[in-house]
Amino acid sequence: VHSSPYMTDLQYQAALTLFGQGRHAEGAQALTQGAMAGHVPSMSLLGGQLLSGRGVAFDAAAGARLILGAAERGGGFACAIAAILFARGYAGSPDWKRALDYLQRAAELGFQPAQAQLRLLSGFRAGIDWKKLRRAVDIDAWRKVPAPVTLSEAPLIRTAPGLLSAELCDALIARARPLMGSAPVYNETQGGNTTADARRHSAALFRVTDMDLVTEAICTRVCALAGLPAVNAESLQVLHYQVGEYFAPHVDFWQPGFEGHAATMKKYGQRVVTVLVYLNDDLDGGETEFLKLGLRHRGCKGDALMFRNVDAQGQPDEATLHAGRPPTRGEKWLLSVWIRDRAPPECGDPGLMAAMAGR
């Protein structure tokens, strides 16, 4: 397909307008035309939407092909997203070497978010020798977690003081702010998300295109605390509570007796572990309370709270009933990570692996 750069730029701008108006099918059609013509911004945006399911039907293999194609054509944003795909294990297993190679390329192309990521991951706060910064990143160090402290044996509840640095906590809050919306709950009968009085606070859900290698490294560290592969983690969430906002008593595991939960568990696996990381501590109240245990806990900034949602036989543990109590002064910021007992179906999908093979 041949098209002038001027025309594909116009199609791209038209697509942005259409998506802004909620006309997703027409917007996707305009992007598809630009992508077929090799227009890098169109390829990048459409690829990201296919990977996240925003505005179009989820199609990880097609999204990966577009992202990797745009990266080959010098798209900085596409290189940064490609880094996530390899770090996540979409090519079969996590490949941090290739992920960091793509991040370095994005930085070299002038993509400023990639440059900021390399600085934060490497510990070098200045400099523009992106190859040097990339070589300084030690992902194995991210997997070395502080010794946990056990609060309860059954159900297993542990804390990990200082799991994340103050700088990482602040970075997570900054990334979450533009993604904030009403916190959803899962529909017990039909599946999918809805809103309810049980959850009165806001949340930011990090889909794949909202992630970067910093958040992926954080996910790797959190999952190392849980003793599970990072690929098993659901999308990261950052939760925000104003004074008086709360999360009513609930459990995090899927309940097989509910049709919507059973279908989700069959496809994605059980939520076996929850990890919460407290991102600030300038507040009063806001504890995590385990109602059947008489246990309340709120960590300092960067501290983690981990608990298993299932018992030793892998069955849902009702003793994990817990609530997010409201702050009485200040705001409460919290990273929430649900970890399943297996990787999502797209990891190891033959179509997705074929799309990424040899890249």
C-alpha positions as a Python dict, from the first residue, in 0.01 Angstrom:
ca = {
    (1, 'V'): (0, 0, 0),
    (2, 'H'): (145, 335, -101),
    (3, 'S'): (48, 662, 63),
    (4, 'S'): (222, 994, 108),
    (5, 'P'): (350, 1089, 455),
    (6, 'Y'): (115, 1388, 443),
    (7, 'M'): (-188, 1167, 390),
    (8, 'T'): (-90, 918, 660),
    (9, 'D'): (-30, 1204, 906),
    (10, 'L'): (-380, 1330, 827),
    (11, 'Q'): (-526, 982, 876),
    (12, 'Y'): (-346, 955, 1210),
    (13, 'Q'): (-482, 1289, 1330),
    (14, 'A'): (-829, 1191, 1209),
    (15, 'A'): (-802, 865, 1405),
    (16, 'L'): (-713, 1053, 1722),
    (17, 'T'): (-1020, 1273, 1675),
    (18, 'L'): (-1245, 974, 1612),
    (19, 'F'): (-1122, 793, 1922),
    (20, 'G'): (-1174, 1110, 2123),
    (21, 'Q'): (-1536, 1113, 2002),
    (22, 'G'): (-1586, 751, 2100),
    (23, 'R'): (-1602, 637, 1735),
    (24, 'H'): (-1359, 353, 1794),
    (25, 'A'): (-1435, 141, 1487),
    (26, 'E'): (-1379, 435, 1251),
    (27, 'G'): (-1066, 538, 1439),
    (28, 'A'): (-926, 187, 1416),
    (29, 'Q'): (-999, 180, 1043),
    (30, 'A'): (-807, 504, 990),
    (31, 'L'): (-515, 372, 1194),
    (32, 'T'): (-518, 45, 1000),
    (33, 'Q'): (-486, 233, 672),
    (34, 'G'): (-190, 427, 808),
    (35, 'A'): (-32, 114, 956),
    (36, 'M'): (-59, -70, 625),
    (37, 'A'): (129, 220, 465),
    (38, 'G'): (410, 182, 719),
    (39, 'H'): (325, 500, 911),
    (40, 'V'): (513, 453, 1238),
    (41, 'P'): (281, 655, 1468),
    (42, 'S'): (-22, 466, 1331),
    (43, 'M'): (151, 131, 1374),
    (44, 'S'): (256, 222, 1728),
    (45, 'L'): (-84, 346, 1843),
    (46, 'L'): (-282, 64, 1684),
    (47, 'G'): (-35, -193, 1814),
    (48, 'G'): (-66, -56, 2165),
    (49, 'Q'): (-444, -59, 2148),
    (50, 'L'): (-450, -420, 2029),
    (51, 'L'): (-219, -519, 2314),
    (52, 'S'): (-427, -343, 2578),
    (53, 'G'): (-777, -388, 2432),
    (54, 'R'): (-839, -12, 2444),
    (55, 'G'): (-1085, 96, 2177),
    (56, 'V'): (-1036, -225, 1977),
    (57, 'A'): (-1066, -598, 2039),
    (58, 'F'): (-768, -746, 2224),
    (59, 'D'): (-527, -920, 1986),
    (60, 'A'): (-181, -961, 2138),
    (61, 'A'): (-21, -1125, 1834),
    (62, 'A'): (-136, -855, 1592),
    (63, 'G'): (-40, -584, 1839),
    (64, 'A'): (309, -728, 1886),
    (65, 'R'): (366, -747, 1511),
    (66, 'L'): (277, -380, 1471),
    (67, 'I'): (485, -267, 1769),
    (68, 'L'): (792, -461, 1660),
    (69, 'G'): (749, -340, 1303),
    (70, 'A'): (729, 21, 1421),
    (71, 'A'): (1036, -34, 1641),
    (72, 'E'): (1232, -158, 1340),
    (73, 'R'): (1135, 163, 1160),
    (74, 'G'): (1278, 376, 1441),
    (75, 'G'): (975, 444, 1659),
    (76, 'G'): (1095, 536, 2007),
    (77, 'F'): (759, 469, 2173),
    (78, 'A'): (735, 135, 1992),
    (79, 'C'): (1085, 37, 2111),
    (80, 'A'): (983, 114, 2469),
    (81, 'I'): (669, -103, 2437),
    (82, 'A'): (870, -381, 2273),
    (83, 'A'): (1092, -373, 2583),
    (84, 'I'): (787, -451, 2797),
    (85, 'L'): (681, -740, 2575),
    (86, 'F'): (1016, -913, 2614),
    (87, 'A'): (1044, -837, 2987),
    (88, 'R'): (690, -971, 3041),
    (89, 'G'): (776, -1302, 2877),
    (90, 'Y'): (544, -1273, 2579),
    (91, 'A'): (811, -1440, 2363),
    (92, 'G'): (793, -1749, 2585),
    (93, 'S'): (993, -1646, 2893),
    (94, 'P'): (1114, -1311, 3031),
    (95, 'D'): (1409, -1184, 2828),
    (96, 'W'): (1553, -885, 3012),
    (97, 'K'): (1860, -864, 2789),
    (98, 'R'): (1649, -805, 2483),
    (99, 'A'): (1415, -579, 2678),
    (100, 'L'): (1702, -356, 2787),
    (101, 'D'): (1840, -353, 2433),
    (102, 'Y'): (1507, -213, 2312),
    (103, 'L'): (1497, 39, 2596),
    (104, 'Q'): (1848, 155, 2508),
    (105, 'R'): (1741, 194, 2145),
    (106, 'A'): (1438, 399, 2252),
    (107, 'A'): (1664, 625, 2458),
    (108, 'E'): (1904, 666, 2166),
    (109, 'L'): (1610, 767, 1945),
    (110, 'G'): (1539, 1053, 2186),
    (111, 'F'): (1234, 901, 2356),
    (112, 'Q'): (1254, 1083, 2687),
    (113, 'P'): (1050, 837, 2899),
    (114, 'A'): (1298, 563, 2801),
    (115, 'Q'): (1588, 787, 2902),
    (116, 'A'): (1425, 848, 3241),
    (117, 'Q'): (1371, 474, 3288),
    (118, 'L'): (1735, 394, 3219),
    (119, 'R'): (1846, 652, 3472),
    (120, 'L'): (1614, 518, 3740),
    (121, 'L'): (1696, 151, 3671),
    (122, 'S'): (2071, 207, 3656),
    (123, 'G'): (2101, 444, 3950),
    (124, 'F'): (2277, 705, 3736),
    (125, 'R'): (2077, 1026, 3765),
    (126, 'A'): (2269, 1209, 3491),
    (127, 'G'): (2453, 1130, 3170),
    (128, 'I'): (2352, 1045, 2816),
    (129, 'D'): (2572, 742, 2752),
    (130, 'W'): (2269, 515, 2717),
    (131, 'K'): (2481, 207, 2649),
    (132, 'K'): (2668, 262, 2976),
    (133, 'L'): (2343, 311, 3168),
    (134, 'R'): (2191, 2, 3010),
    (135, 'R'): (2494, -207, 3117),
    (136, 'A'): (2459, -78, 3474),
    (137, 'V'): (2108, -222, 3513),
    (138, 'D'): (2118, -533, 3733),
    (139, 'I'): (1781, -706, 3721),
    (140, 'D'): (1909, -980, 3953),
    (141, 'A'): (1949, -717, 4224),
    (142, 'W'): (1579, -633, 4189),
    (143, 'R'): (1498, -997, 4274),
    (144, 'K'): (1684, -979, 4607),
    (145, 'V'): (1419, -881, 4860),
    (146, 'P'): (1444, -795, 5230),
    (147, 'A'): (1383, -1072, 5481),
    (148, 'P'): (1009, -1085, 5554),
    (149, 'V'): (852, -1072, 5899),
    (150, 'T'): (567, -1315, 5965),
    (151, 'L'): (250, -1169, 6119),
    (152, 'S'): (38, -1484, 6080),
    (153, 'E'): (115, -1845, 5988),
    (154, 'A'): (-236, -1945, 5885),
    (155, 'P'): (-329, -1767, 5673),
    (156, 'L'): (28, -1675, 5586),
    (157, 'I'): (72, -1298, 5622),
    (158, 'R'): (413, -1134, 5604),
    (159, 'T'): (560, -787, 5587),
    (160, 'A'): (874, -679, 5400),
    (161, 'P'): (1010, -347, 5528),
    (162, 'G'): (1163, -125, 5261),
    (163, 'L'): (1068, -338, 4961),
    (164, 'L'): (1059, -23, 4745),
    (165, 'S'): (1261, 296, 4779),
    (166, 'A'): (1093, 630, 4842),
    (167, 'E'): (1194, 734, 4491),
    (168, 'L'): (1016, 435, 4337),
    (169, 'C'): (706, 502, 4549),
    (170, 'D'): (696, 860, 4423),
    (171, 'A'): (747, 742, 4064),
    (172, 'L'): (453, 502, 4090),
    (173, 'I'): (224, 774, 4224),
    (174, 'A'): (328, 1010, 3944),
    (175, 'R'): (261, 746, 3677),
    (176, 'A'): (-75, 656, 3832),
    (177, 'R'): (-222, 1006, 3860),
    (178, 'P'): (-331, 1044, 3494),
    (179, 'L'): (-477, 690, 3492),
    (180, 'M'): (-701, 731, 3796),
    (181, 'G'): (-1069, 640, 3781),
    (182, 'S'): (-1336, 481, 3998),
    (183, 'A'): (-1212, 156, 4149),
    (184, 'P'): (-1406, -141, 4006),
    (185, 'V'): (-1527, -465, 4161),
    (186, 'Y'): (-1569, -793, 3973),
    (187, 'N'): (-1919, -903, 3871),
    (188, 'E'): (-1983, -1231, 4049),
    (189, 'T'): (-2230, -1371, 3795),
    (190, 'Q'): (-2137, -1224, 3457),
    (191, 'G'): (-1766, -1160, 3501),
    (192, 'G'): (-1603, -830, 3409),
    (193, 'N'): (-1576, -514, 3612),
    (194, 'T'): (-1847, -294, 3756),
    (195, 'T'): (-1873, -34, 4034),
    (196, 'A'): (-2030, -83, 4374),
    (197, 'D'): (-2060, 80, 4716),
    (198, 'A'): (-1823, -184, 4851),
    (199, 'R'): (-1533, 4, 4696),
    (200, 'R'): (-1528, 379, 4752),
    (201, 'H'): (-1190, 502, 4632),
    (202, 'S'): (-1006, 553, 4305),
    (203, 'A'): (-762, 326, 4124),
    (204, 'A'): (-522, 327, 3830),
    (205, 'L'): (-493, 4, 3631),
    (206, 'F'): (-164, -40, 3444),
    (207, 'R'): (-230, -218, 3115),
    (208, 'V'): (70, -329, 2911),
    (209, 'T'): (100, 7, 2732),
    (210, 'D'): (86, 189, 3068),
    (211, 'M'): (381, -15, 3196),
    (212, 'D'): (748, 60, 3149),
    (213, 'L'): (1061, -128, 3250),
    (214, 'V'): (1062, 46, 3588),
    (215, 'T'): (713, -79, 3674),
    (216, 'E'): (807, -418, 3529),
    (217, 'A'): (1115, -430, 3754),
    (218, 'I'): (891, -337, 4049),
    (219, 'C'): (655, -620, 3951),
    (220, 'T'): (954, -857, 3935),
    (221, 'R'): (1059, -751, 4286),
    (222, 'V'): (708, -785, 4429),
    (223, 'C'): (669, -1133, 4280),
    (224, 'A'): (1011, -1235, 4410),
    (225, 'L'): (878, -1159, 4758),
    (226, 'A'): (584, -1390, 4685),
    (227, 'G'): (811, -1659, 4540),
    (228, 'L'): (624, -1659, 4209),
    (229, 'P'): (719, -1561, 3853),
    (230, 'A'): (647, -1200, 3757),
    (231, 'V'): (455, -1318, 3452),
    (232, 'N'): (186, -1455, 3689),
    (233, 'A'): (99, -1105, 3815),
    (234, 'E'): (-221, -939, 3707),
    (235, 'S'): (-201, -579, 3587),
    (236, 'L'): (-57, -356, 3856),
    (237, 'Q'): (-298, -124, 4035),
    (238, 'V'): (-225, 190, 4233),
    (239, 'L'): (-504, 272, 4477),
    (240, 'H'): (-584, 618, 4611),
    (241, 'Y'): (-800, 691, 4915),
    (242, 'Q'): (-913, 1035, 5024),
    (243, 'V'): (-1027, 1094, 5383),
    (244, 'G'): (-1331, 874, 5447),
    (245, 'E'): (-1284, 650, 5141),
    (246, 'Y'): (-1263, 276, 5194),
    (247, 'F'): (-1265, -76, 5052),
    (248, 'A'): (-1530, -276, 5239),
    (249, 'P'): (-1456, -627, 5374),
    (250, 'H'): (-1377, -865, 5088),
    (251, 'V'): (-1160, -1154, 4978),
    (252, 'D'): (-924, -1148, 4681),
    (253, 'F'): (-950, -1508, 4562),
    (254, 'W'): (-1187, -1617, 4287),
    (255, 'Q'): (-1487, -1794, 4436),
    (256, 'P'): (-1571, -2107, 4231),
    (257, 'G'): (-1934, -2093, 4346),
    (258, 'F'): (-1991, -1773, 4146),
    (259, 'E'): (-2034, -1823, 3774),
    (260, 'G'): (-1835, -1516, 3673),
    (261, 'H'): (-1550, -1605, 3906),
    (262, 'A'): (-1542, -1969, 3794),
    (263, 'A'): (-1513, -1874, 3428),
    (264, 'T'): (-1233, -1630, 3499),
    (265, 'M'): (-1046, -1879, 3717),
    (266, 'K'): (-1071, -2148, 3449),
    (267, 'K'): (-912, -1918, 3192),
    (268, 'Y'): (-656, -1729, 3402),
    (269, 'G'): (-601, -1930, 3720),
    (270, 'Q'): (-662, -1859, 4087),
    (271, 'R'): (-539, -1547, 4268),
    (272, 'V'): (-315, -1714, 4520),
    (273, 'V'): (-120, -1419, 4663),
    (274, 'T'): (-185, -1049, 4723),
    (275, 'V'): (97, -801, 4777),
    (276, 'L'): (30, -445, 4893),
    (277, 'V'): (302, -180, 4903),
    (278, 'Y'): (240, 137, 5103),
    (279, 'L'): (348, 430, 4885),
    (280, 'N'): (318, 705, 5148),
    (281, 'D'): (296, 734, 5525),
    (282, 'D'): (195, 1095, 5589),
    (283, 'L'): (-158, 1001, 5698),
    (284, 'D'): (-363, 878, 5991),
    (285, 'G'): (-579, 567, 5971),
    (286, 'G'): (-588, 378, 5643),
    (287, 'E'): (-489, 38, 5784),
    (288, 'T'): (-542, -298, 5615),
    (289, 'E'): (-760, -497, 5856),
    (290, 'F'): (-805, -875, 5864),
    (291, 'L'): (-1138, -901, 6034),
    (292, 'K'): (-1130, -1270, 6133),
    (293, 'L'): (-781, -1241, 6278),
    (294, 'G'): (-815, -920, 6477),
    (295, 'L'): (-516, -786, 6286),
    (296, 'R'): (-464, -432, 6158),
    (297, 'H'): (-152, -320, 5973),
    (298, 'R'): (-21, -13, 5794),
    (299, 'G'): (338, 0, 5682),
    (300, 'C'): (576, 288, 5632),
    (301, 'K'): (649, 426, 5286),
    (302, 'G'): (794, 145, 5073),
    (303, 'D'): (695, -139, 5307),
    (304, 'A'): (508, -438, 5168),
    (305, 'L'): (232, -659, 5309),
    (306, 'M'): (195, -1004, 5151),
    (307, 'F'): (-70, -1264, 5220),
    (308, 'R'): (-172, -1595, 5066),
    (309, 'N'): (-537, -1610, 4960),
    (310, 'V'): (-548, -1991, 4957),
    (311, 'D'): (-460, -2255, 5215),
    (312, 'A'): (-194, -2526, 5195),
    (313, 'Q'): (-423, -2735, 4975),
    (314, 'G'): (-480, -2447, 4736),
    (315, 'Q'): (-837, -2389, 4849),
    (316, 'P'): (-981, -2038, 4906),
    (317, 'D'): (-907, -1925, 5261),
    (318, 'E'): (-1199, -1736, 5411),
    (319, 'A'): (-977, -1622, 5698),
    (320, 'T'): (-818, -1374, 5454),
    (321, 'L'): (-1129, -1155, 5471),
    (322, 'H'): (-988, -802, 5486),
    (323, 'A'): (-1080, -438, 5440),
    (324, 'G'): (-906, -117, 5338),
    (325, 'R'): (-985, 125, 5618),
    (326, 'P'): (-1029, 495, 5538),
    (327, 'P'): (-766, 754, 5618),
    (328, 'T'): (-879, 1004, 5879),
    (329, 'R'): (-612, 1256, 5780),
    (330, 'G'): (-420, 1289, 5456),
    (331, 'E'): (-429, 1062, 5152),
    (332, 'K'): (-352, 693, 5120),
    (333, 'W'): (-155, 562, 4822),
    (334, 'L'): (-110, 188, 4779),
    (335, 'L'): (31, -46, 4514),
    (336, 'S'): (-182, -358, 4482),
    (337, 'V'): (-63, -670, 4301),
    (338, 'W'): (-269, -986, 4262),
    (339, 'I'): (-63, -1288, 4163),
    (340, 'R'): (-213, -1597, 4003),
    (341, 'D'): (-103, -1959, 4010),
    (342, 'R'): (-14, -1955, 3639),
    (343, 'A'): (85, -1725, 3354),
    (344, 'P'): (-183, -1560, 3139),
    (345, 'P'): (-286, -1748, 2823),
    (346, 'E'): (-118, -1498, 2590),
    (347, 'C'): (223, -1595, 2731),
    (348, 'G'): (327, -1896, 2530),
    (349, 'D'): (53, -1837, 2271),
    (350, 'P'): (191, -1974, 1942),
    (351, 'G'): (68, -1676, 1740),
    (352, 'L'): (224, -1425, 1976),
    (353, 'M'): (549, -1620, 1998),
    (354, 'A'): (565, -1641, 1619),
    (355, 'A'): (511, -1265, 1594),
    (356, 'M'): (808, -1206, 1822),
    (357, 'A'): (1036, -1480, 1695),
    (358, 'G'): (1372, -1366, 1565),
    (359, 'R'): (1324, -1006, 1676),
}
